[in-house]
Coordinates of N, CA and C in Angstrom, one line a residue:
Y171 N 22.2 8.1 -13.8 CA 21.0 8.5 -14.5 C 19.7 8.0 -13.8
G172 N 19.7 6.8 -13.4 CA 18.5 6.3 -12.7 C 18.4 6.7 -11.3
S173 N 17.2 7.3 -10.9 CA 17.0 7.7 -9.5 C 15.5 8.1 -9.4
Y174 N 15.2 8.5 -8.2 CA 13.8 8.9 -8.0 C 13.5 10.3 -8.2
L175 N 13.9 10.8 -9.4 CA 13.7 12.2 -9.8 C 12.2 12.5 -10.1
L176 N 11.9 13.7 -9.8 CA 10.5 14.2 -10.0 C 10.6 15.6 -10.7
P177 N 9.6 16.0 -11.4 CA 9.7 17.3 -12.1 C 9.7 18.5 -11.1
N178 N 10.2 19.6 -11.5 CA 10.3 20.8 -10.7 C 8.9 21.5 -10.8
L179 N 8.1 21.2 -9.8 CA 6.7 21.8 -9.8 C 6.5 22.7 -8.7
Y180 N 5.5 23.6 -8.8 CA 5.1 24.5 -7.8 C 4.3 23.7 -6.7
P181 N 4.5 23.9 -5.4 CA 3.7 23.3 -4.4 C 2.3 23.8 -4.4
M182 N 1.4 23.0 -3.9 CA 0.0 23.4 -3.8 C -0.2 24.6 -2.9
E183 N 0.7 24.8 -1.9 CA 0.6 26.0 -1.0 C 0.9 27.3 -1.7
A184 N 1.5 27.2 -3.0 CA 1.8 28.5 -3.7 C 0.6 29.0 -4.4
V185 N -0.5 28.3 -4.5 CA -1.7 28.8 -5.2 C -2.7 29.3 -4.2
P186 N -3.6 30.2 -4.5 CA -4.6 30.7 -3.6 C -5.5 29.5 -3.0
D187 N -6.0 29.7 -1.8 CA -6.8 28.7 -1.1 C -8.1 28.5 -1.8
S188 N -8.6 29.4 -2.6 CA -9.8 29.2 -3.3 C -9.7 28.2 -4.5
I189 N -8.5 27.9 -4.9 CA -8.3 27.0 -6.0 C -8.2 25.6 -5.4
R190 N -9.1 24.7 -5.7 CA -9.1 23.3 -5.2 C -8.5 22.3 -6.1
N191 N -8.6 22.5 -7.4 CA -8.0 21.6 -8.4 C -6.9 22.4 -9.1
H192 N -5.7 21.8 -9.1 CA -4.5 22.5 -9.7 C -3.7 21.5 -10.5
S193 N -3.5 21.7 -11.8 CA -2.7 20.8 -12.6 C -1.5 21.6 -13.2
Q194 N -0.4 20.8 -13.5 CA 0.8 21.4 -14.0 C 1.4 20.5 -15.1
I195 N 2.1 21.1 -16.0 CA 2.8 20.3 -17.0 C 4.3 20.9 -17.1
Y196 N 5.2 20.0 -17.0 CA 6.6 20.3 -17.1 C 7.2 19.6 -18.3
Y197 N 7.8 20.4 -19.2 CA 8.3 19.8 -20.5 C 9.7 20.4 -20.9
V198 N 10.6 19.6 -21.2 CA 11.9 20.0 -21.7 C 12.3 19.2 -22.9
D199 N 12.7 19.8 -24.0 CA 13.1 19.2 -25.2 C 14.5 19.6 -25.6
G200 N 15.4 18.7 -25.6 CA 16.8 19.0 -25.9 C 17.4 18.3 -27.1
D201 N 18.7 18.4 -27.2 CA 19.4 17.8 -28.4 C 19.6 16.3 -28.1
Y202 N 19.9 15.6 -29.2 CA 20.2 14.2 -29.2 C 19.1 13.4 -28.5
D203 N 17.9 13.8 -28.8 CA 16.7 13.0 -28.3 C 16.5 13.2 -26.8
Y204 N 17.2 14.1 -26.1 CA 17.0 14.4 -24.7 C 15.6 15.0 -24.5
G205 N 14.9 14.5 -23.5 CA 13.6 15.1 -23.1 C 13.1 14.8 -21.7
E206 N 12.3 15.6 -21.2 CA 11.6 15.4 -19.9 C 10.2 15.8 -20.0
L207 N 9.3 15.1 -19.4 CA 7.9 15.4 -19.3 C 7.4 15.1 -17.9
G208 N 6.8 16.0 -17.3 CA 6.2 15.9 -16.0 C 4.8 16.4 -15.9
L209 N 3.9 15.6 -15.2 CA 2.5 16.0 -15.1 C 2.2 15.9 -13.6
S210 N 1.3 16.8 -13.2 CA 0.8 16.7 -11.8 C -0.6 17.1 -11.7
L211 N -1.3 16.6 -10.7 CA -2.7 17.0 -10.4 C -2.9 17.0 -8.9
D212 N -3.3 18.2 -8.4 CA -3.6 18.3 -6.9 C -5.1 18.6 -6.8
I213 N -5.7 18.0 -5.8 CA -7.1 18.2 -5.5 C -7.3 18.3 -4.0
K214 N -7.9 19.4 -3.6 CA -8.2 19.6 -2.2 C -9.7 19.5 -2.0
G215 N -10.1 18.6 -1.1 CA -11.5 18.4 -0.8 C -11.9 19.3 0.3
K216 N -13.3 19.5 0.4 CA -13.8 20.3 1.4 C -13.8 19.6 2.8
D217 N -13.6 18.3 2.8 CA -13.6 17.6 4.1 C -12.2 17.3 4.5
S218 N -11.3 18.2 4.3 CA -9.9 18.2 4.7 C -9.2 17.0 4.1
T219 N -9.5 16.6 2.9 CA -8.8 15.6 2.1 C -8.0 16.2 1.1
Y220 N -6.9 15.5 0.7 CA -6.0 16.0 -0.3 C -5.5 14.8 -1.1
F221 N -5.5 15.0 -2.4 CA -5.1 14.0 -3.4 C -4.0 14.6 -4.3
R222 N -2.9 13.8 -4.6 CA -1.9 14.3 -5.5 C -1.4 13.2 -6.4
F223 N -1.2 13.5 -7.6 CA -0.6 12.6 -8.6 C 0.5 13.3 -9.3
I224 N 1.7 12.6 -9.4 CA 2.8 13.2 -10.1 C 3.4 12.1 -11.0
G225 N 3.6 12.4 -12.3 CA 4.2 11.5 -13.2 C 5.4 12.2 -13.9
F226 N 6.4 11.4 -14.1 CA 7.6 12.0 -14.7 C 8.3 11.0 -15.6
R227 N 8.7 11.4 -16.8 CA 9.4 10.5 -17.7 C 10.6 11.3 -18.3
K228 N 11.8 10.7 -18.3 CA 13.0 11.4 -18.8 C 13.8 10.4 -19.7
K229 N 14.2 11.0 -20.8 CA 15.1 10.3 -21.8 C 16.4 11.0 -21.8
P230 N 17.5 10.2 -21.7 CA 18.9 10.8 -21.7 C 19.3 11.1 -23.2
P231 N 20.3 11.9 -23.4 CA 20.8 12.2 -24.7 C 21.5 11.0 -25.3
V232 N 21.2 10.7 -26.6 CA 21.8 9.5 -27.2 C 23.2 10.0 -27.8
I233 N 24.2 9.8 -27.0 CA 25.6 10.3 -27.4 C 26.6 9.1 -27.5
H234 N 26.7 8.3 -26.4 CA 27.7 7.3 -26.3 C 27.4 6.0 -26.9
S235 N 26.1 5.7 -27.0 CA 25.6 4.4 -27.4 C 24.4 4.5 -28.2
A236 N 24.3 3.7 -29.3 CA 23.1 3.7 -30.2 C 22.0 3.0 -29.4
L237 N 22.3 2.1 -28.4 CA 21.3 1.4 -27.7 C 20.6 2.3 -26.7
S238 N 21.1 3.5 -26.5 CA 20.5 4.5 -25.6 C 19.1 5.0 -26.1
W239 N 18.8 4.7 -27.4 CA 17.5 5.1 -27.9 C 16.4 4.5 -27.0
K240 N 16.6 3.4 -26.3 CA 15.6 2.7 -25.5 C 15.7 3.1 -24.0
D241 N 16.7 3.9 -23.7 CA 16.9 4.3 -22.3 C 15.8 5.3 -21.8
E242 N 15.4 5.1 -20.6 CA 14.4 6.0 -20.1 C 14.3 5.9 -18.5
L243 N 13.7 6.9 -17.9 CA 13.4 6.9 -16.5 C 12.0 7.3 -16.3
Q244 N 11.3 6.5 -15.5 CA 9.9 6.8 -15.2 C 9.6 6.8 -13.7
N245 N 8.9 7.8 -13.2 CA 8.5 7.8 -11.8 C 7.0 8.3 -11.7
Y246 N 6.2 7.6 -10.9 CA 4.8 7.9 -10.7 C 4.5 7.8 -9.2
I247 N 3.9 8.9 -8.7 CA 3.5 8.9 -7.3 C 2.0 9.3 -7.1
I248 N 1.4 8.6 -6.2 CA 0.0 8.9 -5.8 C -0.1 9.1 -4.3
N249 N -0.7 10.1 -3.8 CA -0.8 10.4 -2.4 C -2.2 10.8 -2.1
Y250 N -2.7 10.2 -1.0 CA -4.0 10.6 -0.5 C -3.9 10.9 1.0
R251 N -4.4 12.0 1.5 CA -4.3 12.4 2.9 C -5.6 13.0 3.4
Q252 N -6.0 12.6 4.6 CA -7.1 13.2 5.3 C -6.7 13.6 6.7
L253 N -7.1 14.8 7.1 CA -6.6 15.3 8.3 C -7.8 16.0 9.1
S254 N -7.8 15.7 10.4 CA -8.8 16.4 11.3 C -8.0 16.7 12.6
N255 N -8.8 17.2 13.5 CA -8.1 17.6 14.8 C -7.4 16.5 15.5
N256 N -8.0 15.3 15.5 CA -7.4 14.2 16.3 C -7.1 12.9 15.4
F257 N -7.1 13.1 14.1 CA -6.9 11.9 13.2 C -6.2 12.3 12.0
L258 N -5.3 11.5 11.5 CA -4.6 11.7 10.3 C -4.4 10.3 9.6
V259 N -4.7 10.2 8.3 CA -4.4 9.0 7.5 C -3.8 9.5 6.2
S260 N -2.7 8.8 5.8 CA -2.0 9.2 4.6 C -1.7 7.9 3.9
V261 N -2.0 7.8 2.6 CA -1.6 6.6 1.8 C -0.8 7.0 0.6
N262 N 0.4 6.4 0.4 CA 1.3 6.7 -0.6 C 1.6 5.5 -1.5
A263 N 1.7 5.7 -2.8 CA 2.1 4.6 -3.7 C 3.0 5.2 -4.7
M264 N 4.0 4.4 -5.2 CA 5.0 4.9 -6.2 C 5.4 3.7 -7.1
Y265 N 5.6 4.0 -8.3 CA 6.2 3.1 -9.3 C 7.4 3.8 -9.9
H266 N 8.5 3.0 -10.0 CA 9.8 3.5 -10.6 C 10.3 2.5 -11.6
F267 N 10.8 3.0 -12.7 CA 11.4 2.2 -13.7 C 12.6 3.0 -14.4
D268 N 13.7 2.4 -14.5 CA 14.8 3.0 -15.3 C 15.5 1.9 -16.1
N269 N 16.0 2.3 -17.2 CA 16.7 1.4 -18.2 C 17.8 2.3 -18.8
Y270 N 19.1 1.9 -18.7 CA 20.1 2.7 -19.3 C 21.3 1.9 -19.6
H271 N 22.1 2.3 -20.6 CA 23.3 1.7 -21.1 C 24.5 2.6 -20.8
L272 N 25.6 2.0 -20.3 CA 26.8 2.8 -20.1 C 28.0 2.1 -20.9
P273 N 28.7 2.9 -21.6 CA 29.9 2.3 -22.3 C 31.0 2.1 -21.3
L274 N 31.7 1.0 -21.5 CA 32.9 0.6 -20.7 C 34.2 0.8 -21.4
S275 N 35.3 0.9 -20.7 CA 36.6 1.1 -21.3 C 37.0 -0.1 -22.2
S276 N 36.4 -1.2 -21.9 CA 36.7 -2.4 -22.6 C 36.1 -2.4 -24.0
G277 N 35.2 -1.5 -24.2 CA 34.4 -1.5 -25.5 C 33.1 -2.1 -25.4
D278 N 32.8 -2.8 -24.3 CA 31.5 -3.4 -24.1 C 30.5 -2.3 -23.5
E279 N 29.3 -2.7 -23.3 CA 28.3 -1.8 -22.7 C 27.6 -2.5 -21.6
F280 N 27.4 -1.7 -20.5 CA 26.7 -2.2 -19.3 C 25.3 -1.8 -19.4
N281 N 24.3 -2.7 -19.2 CA 22.9 -2.4 -19.2 C 22.3 -2.7 -17.8
R282 N 21.6 -1.7 -17.3 CA 20.9 -1.9 -16.0 C 19.5 -1.5 -16.2
I283 N 18.6 -2.5 -15.7 CA 17.2 -2.3 -15.7 C 16.6 -2.5 -14.3
L284 N 15.9 -1.5 -13.8 CA 15.4 -1.5 -12.4 C 13.9 -1.2 -12.5
E285 N 13.1 -2.0 -11.8 CA 11.7 -1.8 -11.7 C 11.3 -2.0 -10.2
S286 N 10.5 -1.0 -9.7 CA 10.2 -1.1 -8.2 C 8.8 -0.6 -8.0
F287 N 8.2 -1.1 -7.0 CA 6.9 -0.7 -6.5 C 7.0 -0.3 -5.0
H288 N 6.4 0.8 -4.6 CA 6.5 1.2 -3.2 C 5.2 1.6 -2.7
G289 N 5.0 1.4 -1.4 CA 3.7 1.7 -0.7 C 3.9 2.0 0.7
A290 N 3.2 3.0 1.3 CA 3.3 3.4 2.7 C 2.0 3.8 3.2
L291 N 1.7 3.6 4.5 CA 0.5 4.0 5.2 C 0.9 4.7 6.5
D292 N 0.3 5.8 6.8 CA 0.5 6.6 8.0 C -0.8 6.9 8.7
V293 N -1.0 6.3 9.8 CA -2.2 6.5 10.6 C -1.9 7.0 12.0
R294 N -2.5 8.2 12.3 CA -2.3 8.8 13.7 C -3.6 9.1 14.3
K295 N -3.8 8.7 15.5 CA -5.1 8.9 16.2 C -4.8 9.4 17.6
K296 N -5.5 10.4 18.1 CA -5.3 11.0 19.4 C -6.6 10.9 20.2
W297 N -6.5 10.5 21.5 CA -7.6 10.5 22.4 C -7.2 11.5 23.5
Q298 N -8.0 11.5 24.6 CA -7.7 12.4 25.7 C -6.4 12.1 26.4
D299 N -6.1 10.8 26.7 CA -5.0 10.4 27.5 C -3.9 9.6 26.7
Y300 N -4.1 9.3 25.5 CA -3.2 8.5 24.8 C -3.3 8.7 23.3
S301 N -2.3 8.4 22.5 CA -2.3 8.5 21.1 C -1.5 7.3 20.5
I302 N -1.8 7.0 19.2 CA -1.3 5.9 18.5 C -0.8 6.3 17.1
E303 N 0.4 5.8 16.7 CA 0.9 6.1 15.4 C 1.3 4.7 14.8
I304 N 0.8 4.4 13.6 CA 1.2 3.2 12.9 C 1.6 3.6 11.5
K305 N 2.8 3.1 11.1 CA 3.4 3.5 9.8 C 4.1 2.3 9.1
P306 N 3.3 1.4 8.5 CA 3.8 0.3 7.7 C 4.2 0.8 6.3
A307 N 5.2 0.1 5.7 CA 5.6 0.4 4.3 C 6.2 -0.8 3.7
F308 N 6.3 -0.8 2.3 CA 6.9 -1.9 1.6 C 7.6 -1.4 0.4
Q309 N 8.6 -2.2 -0.1 CA 9.3 -1.9 -1.4 C 9.5 -3.2 -2.1
L310 N 9.1 -3.4 -3.3 CA 9.3 -4.6 -4.1 C 10.1 -4.1 -5.3
S311 N 11.3 -4.7 -5.5 CA 12.2 -4.3 -6.5 C 12.7 -5.5 -7.3
H312 N 13.0 -5.3 -8.6 CA 13.6 -6.3 -9.5 C 14.7 -5.5 -10.3
I313 N 15.9 -6.0 -10.2 CA 17.0 -5.3 -10.9 C 17.8 -6.3 -11.7
N314 N 18.1 -5.9 -12.9 CA 18.9 -6.7 -13.8 C 20.1 -5.9 -14.2
N315 N 21.2 -6.4 -13.6 CA 22.5 -5.7 -13.9 C 23.3 -6.6 -14.9
D316 N 23.0 -6.2 -16.2 CA 23.7 -6.9 -17.3 C 23.6 -8.4 -17.2
T317 N 22.3 -8.9 -17.2 CA 21.9 -10.3 -17.2 C 22.0 -10.9 -15.8
I318 N 22.4 -10.2 -14.7 CA 22.4 -10.7 -13.4 C 21.2 -10.1 -12.6
S319 N 20.2 -11.0 -12.3 CA 19.0 -10.6 -11.8 C 18.9 -10.7 -10.3
T320 N 18.3 -9.8 -9.6 CA 18.1 -9.8 -8.2 C 16.7 -9.2 -7.9
S321 N 16.0 -9.9 -7.0 CA 14.6 -9.4 -6.6 C 14.7 -9.2 -5.1
T322 N 14.1 -8.2 -4.6 CA 14.1 -7.9 -3.2 C 12.7 -7.4 -2.7
I323 N 12.3 -7.8 -1.5 CA 11.1 -7.3 -0.8 C 11.5 -6.8 0.5
T324 N 11.2 -5.5 0.8 CA 11.5 -4.9 2.0 C 10.2 -4.4 2.7
L325 N 10.1 -4.8 4.0 CA 8.9 -4.4 4.8 C 9.4 -3.7 6.0
W326 N 8.7 -2.6 6.3 CA 8.9 -1.8 7.4 C 7.6 -1.6 8.2
N327 N 7.8 -1.4 9.5 CA 6.6 -1.1 10.4 C 7.1 -0.3 11.6
D328 N 6.6 0.9 11.8 CA 6.9 1.7 13.0 C 5.5 1.8 13.8
F329 N 5.6 1.6 15.1 CA 4.4 1.6 15.9 C 4.8 2.4 17.2
L330 N 3.9 3.4 17.5 CA 4.2 4.2 18.7 C 2.9 4.4 19.5
I331 N 3.0 4.2 20.8 CA 1.9 4.5 21.7 C 2.4 5.5 22.8
R332 N 1.7 6.6 23.0 CA 2.0 7.6 24.0 C 0.9 7.7 25.0
L333 N 1.2 7.5 26.3 CA 0.2 7.5 27.4 C 0.5 8.7 28.3
T334 N -0.5 9.4 28.6 CA -0.4 10.5 29.5 C -0.9 10.1 30.9
L335 N 0.0 10.0 31.9 CA -0.4 9.7 33.3 C -0.9 10.9 34.0
N336 N -0.2 12.0 33.9 CA -0.7 13.2 34.5 C 0.1 14.4 33.8
E337 N 0.1 15.5 34.4 CA 0.7 16.7 33.7 C 2.2 16.6 33.6
K338 N 2.8 15.7 34.4 CA 4.3 15.6 34.3 C 4.8 14.3 33.8
Y339 N 4.1 13.2 33.8 CA 4.6 11.9 33.5 C 3.9 11.4 32.2
F340 N 4.8 10.9 31.3 CA 4.3 10.3 30.1 C 5.0 9.0 29.8
I341 N 4.4 8.0 29.2 CA 5.0 6.7 28.9 C 4.9 6.5 27.4
F342 N 6.0 6.1 26.8 CA 6.1 5.9 25.3 C 6.5 4.4 25.1
M343 N 5.9 3.8 24.2 CA 6.2 2.4 23.8 C 6.4 2.4 22.3
K344 N 7.6 2.2 21.8 CA 7.9 2.3 20.4 C 8.5 1.0 19.9
Q345 N 8.0 0.6 18.8 CA 8.4 -0.7 18.1 C 8.7 -0.4 16.7
N346 N 9.9 -0.9 16.2 CA 10.3 -0.7 14.8 C 10.7 -2.1 14.3
S347 N 10.3 -2.4 13.1 CA 10.6 -3.6 12.4 C 11.0 -3.4 11.0
K348 N 12.0 -4.2 10.5 CA 12.4 -4.2 9.1 C 12.7 -5.6 8.7
I349 N 12.2 -6.0 7.6 CA 12.4 -7.4 7.1 C 12.8 -7.2 5.6
L350 N 14.0 -7.8 5.3 CA 14.5 -7.8 3.9 C 14.6 -9.2 3.4
M351 N 14.0 -9.4 2.2 CA 14.1 -10.7 1.6 C 14.7 -10.5 0.2
I352 N 15.8 -11.3 -0.1 CA 16.6 -11.2 -1.3 C 16.5 -12.5 -2.1
E353 N 16.2 -12.4 -3.3 CA 16.2 -13.7 -4.2 C 17.2 -13.5 -5.3
K354 N 18.2 -14.4 -5.3 CA 19.2 -14.3 -6.3 C 19.8 -15.7 -6.5
D355 N 19.9 -16.0 -7.8 CA 20.4 -17.4 -8.2 C 19.5 -18.5 -7.6
N356 N 18.2 -18.3 -7.6 CA 17.3 -19.2 -7.0 C 17.5 -19.5 -5.5
Q357 N 18.1 -18.6 -4.9 CA 18.3 -18.7 -3.4 C 17.7 -17.5 -2.7
I358 N 17.0 -17.7 -1.6 CA 16.3 -16.6 -0.9 C 17.0 -16.4 0.5
E359 N 17.4 -15.2 0.7 CA 18.0 -14.8 2.0 C 17.1 -13.8 2.7
E360 N 16.9 -14.0 4.0 CA 16.0 -13.1 4.8 C 16.8 -12.5 5.9
I361 N 16.6 -11.2 6.1 CA 17.3 -10.5 7.2 C 16.2 -9.7 7.9
A362 N 16.1 -9.9 9.2 CA 15.0 -9.2 10.0 C 15.7 -8.5 11.2
E363 N 15.1 -7.3 11.5 CA 15.5 -6.5 12.6 C 14.3 -6.0 13.3
H364 N 14.2 -6.2 14.6 CA 13.0 -5.8 15.4 C 13.6 -5.1 16.7
T365 N 13.1 -3.9 17.0 CA 13.5 -3.2 18.2 C 12.2 -2.8 19.0
F366 N 12.3 -2.8 20.3 CA 11.2 -2.3 21.2 C 11.8 -1.4 22.2
N367 N 11.3 -0.2 22.3 CA 11.9 0.8 23.2 C 10.8 1.4 24.1
P368 N 10.7 1.0 25.3 CA 9.8 1.7 26.3 C 10.5 2.9 26.9
M369 N 9.8 3.9 27.1 CA 10.4 5.2 27.6 C 9.5 5.8 28.6
I370 N 10.0 6.5 29.6 CA 9.2 7.3 30.5 C 9.8 8.8 30.4
Q371 N 8.9 9.7 30.3 CA 9.2 11.1 30.2 C 8.7 11.8 31.4
C372 N 9.5 12.6 32.0 CA 9.1 13.4 33.2 C 9.4 14.9 33.0
N373 N 8.5 15.7 33.1 CA 8.7 17.2 32.8 C 8.7 17.9 34.2
F374 N 9.8 18.6 34.5 CA 9.9 19.3 35.7 C 9.7 20.8 35.5
G375 N 9.4 21.5 36.5 CA 9.2 22.9 36.4 C 7.8 23.3 36.2
N376 N 7.5 24.5 35.7 CA 6.1 24.9 35.5 C 5.4 24.1 34.4

């Protein structure tokens, strides 16, 4: 049940270019208290900026457990993007929450609650002979699996430089990092991975 689901909405590209503000509502009402509600807002600025908000809430049918009256799934996304000929910046943020109960063959019920925050930045800049891409991101999560709690922080960063020596030779320097920190039973574990890849590209022919 719990996942990063979003409502089935029409993309902004499906509406005429003359429309700069576009909003949508997605609604489903079913049996046994089942329901879905999605909202979205798209705004296109005259200065090549773009803003989008999507909100989604889902309630499962109350069939197997009376405790399912409190079960729900929520996802919210905010995106801002600005684009020009030689520059791009994109900022993304997301909130996720799900709470559900599952009946077990033993007669007991399993309850899972997950709450997480996400964020990402994408910056790309081009000059005449070189370009840079920077893409940091993070995820902060707290999960409770039937009274067993675990908190995690994950950090990512991708960095790329491209140098043009002449019409045939190019140099790339790529760095990727990932850091995972897990807190469980008052103990903190950290896992880190860093890679650095220099590359040379040579184009032959015309």
